[in-house]
Every structure is written in C-alpha cells, then in structure tokens.
Tab-separated table of C-alpha atoms in Angstrom:
chain	number	residue	atom	x	y	z
A	1	GLY	CA	107.194	44.509	164.275
A	2	PRO	CA	110.891	45.341	164.609
A	3	SER	CA	112.197	48.687	163.434
A	4	ARG	CA	113.244	48.732	159.807
A	5	TRP	CA	116.590	50.139	160.989
A	6	ALA	CA	117.117	47.413	163.568
A	7	GLY	CA	116.425	44.513	161.228
A	8	GLU	CA	118.290	42.951	158.355
A	9	GLU	CA	117.733	46.051	156.203
A	10	LEU	CA	120.353	48.047	158.098
A	11	PRO	CA	123.401	46.844	156.087
A	12	GLU	CA	121.603	47.502	152.784
A	13	ARG	CA	120.416	50.941	153.925
A	14	ALA	CA	123.881	51.854	155.183
A	15	ALA	CA	125.464	50.702	151.909
A	16	ALA	CA	122.898	52.711	149.903
A	17	PHE	CA	123.578	55.814	152.022
A	18	VAL	CA	127.349	55.509	151.591
A	19	LYS	CA	127.001	54.960	147.833
A	20	GLY	CA	124.799	58.048	147.470
A	21	ALA	CA	127.012	60.122	149.767
A	22	ARG	CA	130.093	59.199	147.713
A	23	GLU	CA	128.308	60.253	144.523
A	24	ARG	CA	126.728	63.505	145.801
A	25	LEU	CA	128.378	64.567	149.027
A	26	GLU	CA	132.133	63.908	148.765
A	27	TYR	CA	131.846	61.258	151.494
A	28	ALA	CA	135.141	60.012	152.928
A	29	VAL	CA	136.302	57.887	155.847
A	30	CYS	CA	139.583	58.374	157.720
A	31	MET	CA	140.910	55.433	159.693
A	32	ALA	CA	143.554	55.286	162.423
A	33	ARG	CA	145.612	52.144	162.908
A	34	ASP	CA	147.867	51.068	165.737
A	35	ALA	CA	151.422	49.724	165.346
A	36	THR	CA	150.053	46.262	164.499
A	37	GLY	CA	147.836	47.634	161.721
A	38	ALA	CA	144.583	47.128	163.612
A	39	VAL	CA	141.968	49.829	163.128
A	40	VAL	CA	141.592	51.773	166.393
A	41	GLY	CA	139.469	54.669	165.179
A	42	CYS	CA	137.610	56.187	162.260
A	43	ALA	CA	135.801	59.359	161.250
A	44	SER	CA	133.262	59.798	158.460
A	45	SER	CA	132.713	63.138	156.764
A	46	ASN	CA	130.851	64.619	153.848
A	47	VAL	CA	129.386	67.867	152.571
A	48	TRP	CA	126.291	69.034	154.459
A	49	GLU	CA	123.002	67.877	153.002
A	50	GLY	CA	120.491	69.261	155.424
A	51	PRO	CA	118.103	72.163	155.680
A	52	GLY	CA	119.216	74.873	153.311
A	53	SER	CA	121.716	72.748	151.422
A	54	ASN	CA	119.925	72.913	148.089
A	55	ASN	CA	117.415	75.712	148.311
A	56	HIS	CA	118.918	78.775	149.977
A	57	SER	CA	121.091	81.485	148.494
A	58	TRP	CA	123.628	81.111	151.319
A	59	GLN	CA	124.592	77.701	149.931
A	60	THR	CA	126.305	79.446	147.016
A	61	LEU	CA	128.485	81.371	149.465
A	62	ILE	CA	129.624	78.606	151.802
A	63	LYS	CA	130.276	74.891	151.582
A	64	LEU	CA	129.867	73.021	154.862
A	65	GLY	CA	131.841	69.927	155.705
A	66	VAL	CA	130.301	67.776	158.415
A	67	VAL	CA	132.012	65.098	160.496
A	68	TRP	CA	129.978	62.305	161.971
A	69	GLY	CA	130.719	58.830	163.186
A	70	LEU	CA	133.944	59.822	164.966
A	71	HIS	CA	134.882	56.710	166.915
A	72	VAL	CA	137.985	55.634	168.794
A	73	ASP	CA	138.268	52.188	170.402
A	74	ARG	CA	137.681	52.415	174.170
A	75	GLU	CA	140.758	50.269	174.775
A	76	GLN	CA	143.008	52.731	172.933
A	77	ARG	CA	145.296	54.380	175.507
A	78	GLU	CA	145.826	57.532	173.444
A	79	ARG	CA	142.140	58.074	172.640
A	80	ASP	CA	142.306	61.893	172.534
A	81	ALA	CA	145.446	61.873	170.379
A	82	VAL	CA	143.855	59.414	167.941
A	83	ALA	CA	140.644	61.450	167.788
A	84	ALA	CA	142.658	64.664	167.261
A	85	ALA	CA	144.630	63.050	164.417
A	86	LEU	CA	141.399	61.860	162.789
A	87	LEU	CA	139.905	65.353	163.044
A	88	GLU	CA	143.076	66.815	161.544
A	89	HIS	CA	142.674	64.512	158.529
A	90	VAL	CA	138.986	65.396	158.188
A	91	VAL	CA	139.760	69.130	158.240
A	92	ALA	CA	142.493	68.617	155.626
A	93	ARG	CA	139.979	66.770	153.438
A	94	TRP	CA	137.480	69.622	153.810
A	95	ARG	CA	140.145	72.105	152.716
A	96	GLU	CA	141.002	69.924	149.681
A	97	THR	CA	137.357	69.834	148.612
A	98	GLY	CA	136.795	73.589	148.976
A	99	CYS	CA	134.725	73.625	152.149
A	100	THR	CA	134.545	77.047	153.783
A	101	LYS	CA	133.309	75.825	157.182
A	102	GLY	CA	133.433	72.606	159.135
A	103	PHE	CA	130.633	71.373	161.368
A	104	VAL	CA	130.478	68.807	164.154
A	105	MET	CA	128.052	68.210	166.994
A	106	ALA	CA	129.423	67.426	170.440
A	107	ALA	CA	127.501	64.851	172.480
A	108	SER	CA	129.311	65.638	175.733
A	109	ASP	CA	131.463	68.249	177.420
A	110	ALA	CA	134.495	66.003	176.885
A	111	GLU	CA	133.784	65.862	173.133
A	112	ALA	CA	133.262	69.636	173.043
A	113	ALA	CA	136.663	70.121	174.723
A	114	LEU	CA	138.295	67.795	172.184
A	115	PHE	CA	136.727	69.714	169.286
A	116	ARG	CA	137.799	73.058	170.778
A	117	ARG	CA	141.394	71.796	171.012
A	118	ALA	CA	141.136	70.861	167.308
A	119	GLY	CA	140.165	74.444	166.393
A	120	PHE	CA	136.375	74.292	166.445
A	121	GLU	CA	134.438	77.110	168.099
A	122	ALA	CA	131.191	76.772	169.998
A	123	HIS	CA	128.120	78.178	168.254
A	124	ASN	CA	124.699	76.560	168.296
A	125	ALA	CA	126.905	73.857	166.862
A	126	MET	CA	130.695	73.752	166.829
A	127	THR	CA	132.322	75.022	163.631
A	128	ILE	CA	135.805	75.679	162.282
A	129	GLU	CA	136.553	78.490	159.806
A	130	LEU	CA	138.620	77.026	156.958
A	131	GLY	CA	138.966	79.888	154.506
A	132	ARG	CA	140.235	79.025	151.056
A	133	ALA	CA	142.068	80.298	148.039
A	134	PRO	CA	139.921	81.512	145.129
A	135	SER	CA	139.405	79.024	142.316
A	136	PRO	CA	138.372	79.903	138.749
A	137	THR	CA	136.091	76.845	138.629
A	138	SER	CA	134.453	77.250	142.030
A	139	PRO	CA	130.709	78.044	141.826
A	140	ILE	CA	131.249	80.477	144.701
A	141	ASP	CA	134.014	82.358	142.861
A	142	LEU	CA	132.155	82.255	139.539
A	143	LEU	CA	129.117	83.784	141.249
A	144	ARG	CA	131.337	86.418	142.890
A	145	ALA	CA	133.013	87.243	139.527
A	146	THR	CA	129.597	87.544	137.865
A	147	ALA	CA	128.345	89.848	140.628
A	148	GLU	CA	131.473	92.010	140.306
A	149	ALA	CA	131.093	92.189	136.507
A	150	GLU	CA	127.427	93.156	136.910
A	151	ALA	CA	128.332	95.869	139.439
A	152	ASP	CA	131.012	97.235	137.053
A	153	PHE	CA	128.499	97.204	134.188
A	154	VAL	CA	125.869	99.087	136.226
A	155	ALA	CA	128.495	101.604	137.387
A	156	SER	CA	129.555	102.255	133.783
A	157	LEU	CA	125.924	102.746	132.719
A	158	ARG	CA	125.336	105.174	135.575
A	159	ALA	CA	128.600	106.994	134.797
A	160	SER	CA	127.396	107.530	131.227
A	161	GLY	CA	124.923	110.061	132.569
A	162	ALA	CA	121.960	108.529	130.712
A	163	ALA	CA	118.758	109.509	132.502
A	164	LEU	CA	117.272	106.014	132.257
A	165	ALA	CA	120.405	104.507	133.862
A	166	GLN	CA	119.845	106.791	136.853
A	167	GLN	CA	116.169	105.798	137.291
A	168	VAL	CA	116.234	102.004	136.783
A	169	PRO	CA	117.180	99.841	139.787
A	170	ALA	CA	120.661	98.295	139.596
A	171	SER	CA	119.230	94.761	139.608
A	172	ARG	CA	117.278	95.565	136.407
A	173	LEU	CA	120.228	97.280	134.752
A	174	ALA	CA	122.395	94.226	135.435
A	175	LEU	CA	119.976	92.139	133.352
A	176	LEU	CA	121.021	94.168	130.282
A	177	ARG	CA	124.587	92.900	130.492
A	178	LEU	CA	125.493	90.407	127.772
A	179	PRO	CA	127.306	87.273	128.848
A	180	PRO	CA	130.995	87.131	127.972
A	181	PRO	CA	131.814	85.410	124.671
A	182	PRO	CA	132.715	81.725	124.943
A	183	THR	CA	136.406	80.959	125.230
A	184	GLY	CA	138.273	78.346	123.199
A	185	GLY	CA	136.651	75.980	120.735
A	186	ALA	CA	136.758	75.894	116.945
A	187	GLY	CA	135.785	79.084	115.177
C-alpha cells in the first residue's frame, strides 16, 4: 500500500508534530513577504530533540536551536537576501529563548555558503555560537551556581583541617551540603 506519510495522514501527522513541537520544543515559524504581502519564504525552528537531548549531561550545559524547512520561492529574485533575513530572525529567536548554539544542515555547497555568510561555521554540521547572558532562572545557570556552591562548601571543609575532609572525595563531601533555605513565602 501507499506510504503512511504519502497518504491522507500527512496533514494530521504534520499538525500533530507542530502542536507537540510548540508545547515542548519552542517551535516557531518565520515568514518573509514581498511588497504585495505574498509569502515568498519561511523558516521553521525549534529546540533540538534528537540523540542526547534528554539523557546526556551535556544537555544541561547547552541548548541547541535547530532550523529546518528553510524555503524561499524559486521565483523570488532576491532569494539569498530573503534566506539571509529569515536566518537572521531564526538566530534572534534562538537568542531570545536562551539557546547557546544554533544548528542547521546544508544540503548543497550553495546552502553551506549561505549559512557561512549568516555566521554559521562548518563542523560535522554547521553551527553558530550564540553565547548568552546569565539568567537566575536558567537551568544551566542554576546548575552552575549549585556546582560553585558545592565547590565552595568542599573548599571550606578542607580548609578546616579536619582529617576526614582531607580523605573523603569531593563528590561525597558535596553531598553533605544542606540546600539553601527557601526564599519568600509566609512564615
């Protein structure tokens, strides 16, 4: 029989994907319009949900934005300029959502050149380093603050000169640290 993707299920599957991606992956679409208001290009992006996205420690250190579905109408005279503007909007969206890296796959040398001009660098895939300002609510920064507090705690224990503090591995000593008291709330 026909492929499940090629049949009438495609619109429902696409709608289900987009709904889930909006809920879990910060999915967004950027559209470019010409002077008449007609759509001449679009780019879809979301947070990476692939190998390693939910089960590796590196995921707490970086947040990958991925662009896919970059399309510019073949009849558009300024195709590269439209594609560059779409990529600029995607990168801005990644920055707004706290992504630390951007990811796109180039299907041709021409696409790779376009992505390079937009700031991406060739790796096994093409990426762009976004950097970001620290945020007190970011899981990455909370993890970093916790690690720093644990390191300070272990250093203070070791500085005390206690023999046990010198013999126990730092990772075990860090487990002795009490969590900070809750802030706010009725007392």
